[in-house]
Short mmCIF file of C-alpha atoms in Angstrom, two decimals:
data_model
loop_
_atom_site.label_atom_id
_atom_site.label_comp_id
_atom_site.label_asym_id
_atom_site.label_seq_id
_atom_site.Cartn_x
_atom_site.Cartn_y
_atom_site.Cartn_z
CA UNK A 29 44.24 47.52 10.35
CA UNK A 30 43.60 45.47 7.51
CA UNK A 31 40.71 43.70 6.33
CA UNK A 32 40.68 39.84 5.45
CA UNK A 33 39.40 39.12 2.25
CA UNK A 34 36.43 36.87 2.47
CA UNK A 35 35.28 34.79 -0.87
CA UNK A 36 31.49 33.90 -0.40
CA UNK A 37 30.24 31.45 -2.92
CA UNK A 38 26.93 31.81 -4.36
CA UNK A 39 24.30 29.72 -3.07
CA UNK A 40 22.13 28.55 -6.10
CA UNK A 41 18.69 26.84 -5.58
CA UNK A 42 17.42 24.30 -8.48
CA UNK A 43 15.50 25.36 -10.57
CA UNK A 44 11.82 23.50 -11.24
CA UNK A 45 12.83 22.93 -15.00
CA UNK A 46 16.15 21.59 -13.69
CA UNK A 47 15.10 19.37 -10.70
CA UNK A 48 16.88 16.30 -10.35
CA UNK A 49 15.92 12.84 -8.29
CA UNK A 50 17.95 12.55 -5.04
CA UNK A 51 17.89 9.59 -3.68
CA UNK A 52 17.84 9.35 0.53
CA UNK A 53 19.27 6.00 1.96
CA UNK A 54 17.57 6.62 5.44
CA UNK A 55 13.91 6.44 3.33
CA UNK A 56 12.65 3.55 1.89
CA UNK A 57 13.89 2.73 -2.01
CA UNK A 58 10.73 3.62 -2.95
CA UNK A 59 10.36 6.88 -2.26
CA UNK A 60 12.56 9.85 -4.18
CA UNK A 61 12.76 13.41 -3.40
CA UNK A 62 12.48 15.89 -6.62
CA UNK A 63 13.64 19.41 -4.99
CA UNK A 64 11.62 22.23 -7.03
CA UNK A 65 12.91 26.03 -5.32
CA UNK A 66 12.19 25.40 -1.30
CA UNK A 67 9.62 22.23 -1.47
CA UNK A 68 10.48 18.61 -1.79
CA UNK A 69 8.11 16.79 -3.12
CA UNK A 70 7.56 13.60 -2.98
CA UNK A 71 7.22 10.23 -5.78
CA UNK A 72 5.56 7.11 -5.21
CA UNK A 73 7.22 3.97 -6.83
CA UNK A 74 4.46 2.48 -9.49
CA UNK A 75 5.88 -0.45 -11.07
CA UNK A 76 9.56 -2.29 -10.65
CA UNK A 77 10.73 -0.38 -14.06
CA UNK A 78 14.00 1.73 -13.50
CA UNK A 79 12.97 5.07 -14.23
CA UNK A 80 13.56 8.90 -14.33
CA UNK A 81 10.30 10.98 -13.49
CA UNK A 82 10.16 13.95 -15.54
CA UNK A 83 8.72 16.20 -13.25
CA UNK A 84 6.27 19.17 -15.03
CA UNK A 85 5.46 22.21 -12.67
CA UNK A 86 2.33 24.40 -13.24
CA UNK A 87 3.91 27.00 -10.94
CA UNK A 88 6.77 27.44 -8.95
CA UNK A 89 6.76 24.84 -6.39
CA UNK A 90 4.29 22.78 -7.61
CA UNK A 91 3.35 19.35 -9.49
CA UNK A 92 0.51 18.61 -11.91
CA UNK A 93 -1.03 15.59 -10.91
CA UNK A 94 0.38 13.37 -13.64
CA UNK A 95 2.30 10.14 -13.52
CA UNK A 96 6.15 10.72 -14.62
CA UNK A 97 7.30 7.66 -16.17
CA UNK A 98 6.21 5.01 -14.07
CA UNK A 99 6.55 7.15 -10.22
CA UNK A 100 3.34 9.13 -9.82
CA UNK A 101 3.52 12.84 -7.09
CA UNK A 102 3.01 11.43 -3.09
CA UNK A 103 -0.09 12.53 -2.50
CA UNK A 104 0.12 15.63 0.49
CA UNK A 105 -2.76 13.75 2.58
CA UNK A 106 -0.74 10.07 2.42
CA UNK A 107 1.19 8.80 4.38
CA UNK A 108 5.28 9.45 5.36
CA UNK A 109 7.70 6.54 4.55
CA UNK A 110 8.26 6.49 8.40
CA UNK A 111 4.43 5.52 9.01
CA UNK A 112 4.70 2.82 6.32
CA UNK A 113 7.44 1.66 8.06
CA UNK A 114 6.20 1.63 11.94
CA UNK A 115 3.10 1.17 10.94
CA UNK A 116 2.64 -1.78 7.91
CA UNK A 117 -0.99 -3.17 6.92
CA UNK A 118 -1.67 -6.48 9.01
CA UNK A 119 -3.24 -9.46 7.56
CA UNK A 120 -6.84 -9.91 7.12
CA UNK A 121 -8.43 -12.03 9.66
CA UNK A 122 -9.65 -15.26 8.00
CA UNK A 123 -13.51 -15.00 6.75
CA UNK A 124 -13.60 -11.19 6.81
CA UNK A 125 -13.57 -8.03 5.53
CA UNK A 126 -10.70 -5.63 5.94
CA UNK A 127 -10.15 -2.03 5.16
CA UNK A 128 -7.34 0.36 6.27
CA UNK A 129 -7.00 4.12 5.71
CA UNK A 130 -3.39 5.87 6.07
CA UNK A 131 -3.21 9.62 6.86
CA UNK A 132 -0.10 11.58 7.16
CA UNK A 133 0.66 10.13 10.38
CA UNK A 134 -1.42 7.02 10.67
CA UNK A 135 -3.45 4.01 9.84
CA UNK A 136 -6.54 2.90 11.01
CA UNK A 137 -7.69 -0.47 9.92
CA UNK A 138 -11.44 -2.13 10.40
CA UNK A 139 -12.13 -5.62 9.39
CA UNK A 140 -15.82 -7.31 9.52
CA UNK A 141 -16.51 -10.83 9.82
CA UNK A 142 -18.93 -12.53 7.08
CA UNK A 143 -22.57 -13.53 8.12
CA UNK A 144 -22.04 -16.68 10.20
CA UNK A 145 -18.33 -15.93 11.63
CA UNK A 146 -17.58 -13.61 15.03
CA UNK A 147 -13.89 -13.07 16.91
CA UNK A 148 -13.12 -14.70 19.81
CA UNK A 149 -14.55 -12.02 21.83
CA UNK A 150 -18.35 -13.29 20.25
CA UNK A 151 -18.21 -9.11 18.14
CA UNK A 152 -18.32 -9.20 14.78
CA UNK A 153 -15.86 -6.11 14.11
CA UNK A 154 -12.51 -5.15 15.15
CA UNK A 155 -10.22 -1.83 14.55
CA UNK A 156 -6.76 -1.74 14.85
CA UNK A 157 -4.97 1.94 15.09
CA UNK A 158 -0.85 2.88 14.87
CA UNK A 159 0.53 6.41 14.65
CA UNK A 160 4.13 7.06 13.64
CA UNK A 161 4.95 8.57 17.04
CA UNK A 162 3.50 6.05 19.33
CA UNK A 163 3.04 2.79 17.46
CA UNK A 164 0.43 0.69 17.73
CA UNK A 165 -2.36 1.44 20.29
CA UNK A 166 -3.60 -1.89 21.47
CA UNK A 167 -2.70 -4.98 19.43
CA UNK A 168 -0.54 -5.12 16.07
CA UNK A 169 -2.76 -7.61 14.47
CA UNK A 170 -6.14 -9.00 13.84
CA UNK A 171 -7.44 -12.71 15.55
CA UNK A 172 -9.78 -15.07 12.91
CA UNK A 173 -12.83 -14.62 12.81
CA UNK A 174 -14.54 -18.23 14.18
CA UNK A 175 -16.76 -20.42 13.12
CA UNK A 176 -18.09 -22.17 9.92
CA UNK A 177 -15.72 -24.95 8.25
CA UNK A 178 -12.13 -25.10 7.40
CA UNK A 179 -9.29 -22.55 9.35
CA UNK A 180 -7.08 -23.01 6.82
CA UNK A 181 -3.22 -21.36 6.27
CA UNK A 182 -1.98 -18.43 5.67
CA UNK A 183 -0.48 -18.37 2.23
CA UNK A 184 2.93 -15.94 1.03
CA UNK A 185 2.32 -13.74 -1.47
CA UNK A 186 3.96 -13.16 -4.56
CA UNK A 187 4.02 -15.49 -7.72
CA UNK A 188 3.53 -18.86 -8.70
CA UNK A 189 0.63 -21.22 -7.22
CA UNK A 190 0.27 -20.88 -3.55
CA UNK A 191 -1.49 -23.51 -1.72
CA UNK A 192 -3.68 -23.99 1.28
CA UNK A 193 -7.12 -24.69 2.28
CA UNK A 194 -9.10 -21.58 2.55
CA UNK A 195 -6.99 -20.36 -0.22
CA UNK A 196 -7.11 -23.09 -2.54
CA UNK A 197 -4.36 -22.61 -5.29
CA UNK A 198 -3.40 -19.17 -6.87
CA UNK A 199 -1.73 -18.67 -10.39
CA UNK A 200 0.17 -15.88 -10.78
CA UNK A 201 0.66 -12.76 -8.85
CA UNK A 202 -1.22 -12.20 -5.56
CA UNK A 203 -1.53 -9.32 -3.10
CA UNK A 204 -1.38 -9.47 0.95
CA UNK A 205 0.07 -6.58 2.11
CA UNK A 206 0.17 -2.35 1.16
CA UNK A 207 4.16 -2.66 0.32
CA UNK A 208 3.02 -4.97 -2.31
CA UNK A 209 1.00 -2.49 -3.97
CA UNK A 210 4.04 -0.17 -4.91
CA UNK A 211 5.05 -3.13 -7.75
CA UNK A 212 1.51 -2.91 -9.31
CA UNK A 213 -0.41 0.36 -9.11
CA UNK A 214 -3.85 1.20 -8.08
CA UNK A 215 -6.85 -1.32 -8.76
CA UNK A 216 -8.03 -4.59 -7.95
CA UNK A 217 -5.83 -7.86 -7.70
CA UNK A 218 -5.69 -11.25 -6.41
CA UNK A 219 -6.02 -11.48 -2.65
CA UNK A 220 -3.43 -14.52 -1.03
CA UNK A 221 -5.54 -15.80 1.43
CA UNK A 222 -8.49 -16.34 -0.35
CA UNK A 223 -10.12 -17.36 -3.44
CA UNK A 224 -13.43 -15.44 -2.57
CA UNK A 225 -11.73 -11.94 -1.56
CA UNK A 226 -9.98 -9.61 -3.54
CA UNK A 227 -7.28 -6.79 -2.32
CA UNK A 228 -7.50 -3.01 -3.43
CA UNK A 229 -5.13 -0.77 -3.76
CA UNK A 230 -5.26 2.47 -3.58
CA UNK A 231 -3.49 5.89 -2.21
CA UNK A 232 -5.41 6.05 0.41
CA UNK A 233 -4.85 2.31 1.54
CA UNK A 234 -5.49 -1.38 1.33
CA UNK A 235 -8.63 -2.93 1.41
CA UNK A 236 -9.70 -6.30 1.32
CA UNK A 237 -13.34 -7.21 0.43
CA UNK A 238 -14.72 -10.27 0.02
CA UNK A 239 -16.82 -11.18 -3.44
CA UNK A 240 -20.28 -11.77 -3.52
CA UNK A 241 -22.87 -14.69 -3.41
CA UNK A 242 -19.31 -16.99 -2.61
CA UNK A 243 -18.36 -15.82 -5.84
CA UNK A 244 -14.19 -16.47 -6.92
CA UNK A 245 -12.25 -13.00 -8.02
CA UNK A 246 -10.67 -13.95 -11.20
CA UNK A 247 -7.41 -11.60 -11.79
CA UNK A 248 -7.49 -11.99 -15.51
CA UNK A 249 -10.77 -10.02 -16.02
CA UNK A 250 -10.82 -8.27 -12.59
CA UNK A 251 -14.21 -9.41 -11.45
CA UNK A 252 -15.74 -11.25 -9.48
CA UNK A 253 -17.52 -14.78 -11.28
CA UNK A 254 -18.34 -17.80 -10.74
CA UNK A 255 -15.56 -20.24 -11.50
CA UNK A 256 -11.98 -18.35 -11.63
CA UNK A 257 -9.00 -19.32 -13.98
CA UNK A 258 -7.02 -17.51 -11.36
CA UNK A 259 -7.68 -18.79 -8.25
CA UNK A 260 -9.30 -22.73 -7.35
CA UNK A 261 -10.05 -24.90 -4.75
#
């Protein structure tokens, strides 16, 4: 009885010095997977530049913390592209203070109204939770907080002068969301619904804080001051 001749093709595994970007359609476009021997790791878009990250390995199967033209390594404790995705950043309620935290899996925000303001429910605080597996847990967004003059509208974001009364006008770019924040990097920036608040952003999350003192964030310097050049009523 003969035997059949069986051709088995070697199975070769990149290499970290020879990792190349692959590109998933079913993930968001701005996340890219670098395969380095059995991990993928994971690159956060920085900026709107087309780019190549040069990826630079310590060890086998592992990233120095460095930023590779213009895409900087996921971080392991942020979150998946899924929870992004099922679970974006609301807005901030109107005359408060909002911070949310992602973890692998999930986001918990907590916004604060200002001295003089409450929610409808007469508390002062809210929190707002969504996992990746279950959604959101109660409600999906934040009510205003009441109280004090002038409701105002809720401003897009983007560029150009944006309009409205509790946001007076805004030149240049503005931040309202965390999916904003992959165009412009970590740090402080122009918050679109108000002249008084500024957005953060960081790995970790988005924050929203308002300025001191009814100070104006000016995006130019960064700071908060007394009369902006960014941002007016």
């Amino acid at each position: 009885m003969s035997k059949d001749k069986v051709e088995c093709h070697k199975i070769v595994i990149p290499t970290p010095d020879h990792s190349a970007p692959v590109l998933d359609p079913r993930r968001p476009p701005l996340v890219i997977h670098v395969h380095s021997q059995y991990d993928v790791h994971y690159f956060r878009r920085l900026n709107d530049k087309s780019a190549t990250p040069r990826a630079s390995f310590s060890s086998p199967g592992s990233i120095r913390g460095e930023v590779f033209d213009g895409f900087a390594p996921w971080s392991p404790t942020g979150p998946e592209p899924e929870t992004l995705l099922r679970c974006p950043v609301p807005r901030a309620p109107t005359n408060a203070d909002m911070v949310c935290d992602y973890t692998l899996y999930k986001l918990e925000c907590a916004a604060t109204c200002r001295s003089g303001y409450t929610f409808a429910t007469g508390k002062t605080s809210a929190t707002l939770s969504c996992n990746l597996f279950d959604g959101w847990s109660n409600a999906s967004s934040f009510s205003d907080c009441l109280g004090g003059s002038g409701t105002g509208t809720t401003p897009s974001s983007g560029t150009g002068a944006v309009t409205g009364t509790s946001s007076g006008t805004i030149t240049g770019r503005c931040i309202s969301k965390f999916e904003e924040c992959h165009a412009v990097g970590e740090g402080d920036f122009q918050y679109c619904n108000s002249c008084t608040s500024f957005a953060t952003c960081a790995q970790s999350g988005f924050y929203v804080r308002g300025c001191p003192n009814n100070l104006s964030f000016d995006n130019s310097v960064k700071r908060c001051i007394l009369k902006s050049s960014t941002c007016s009523y």
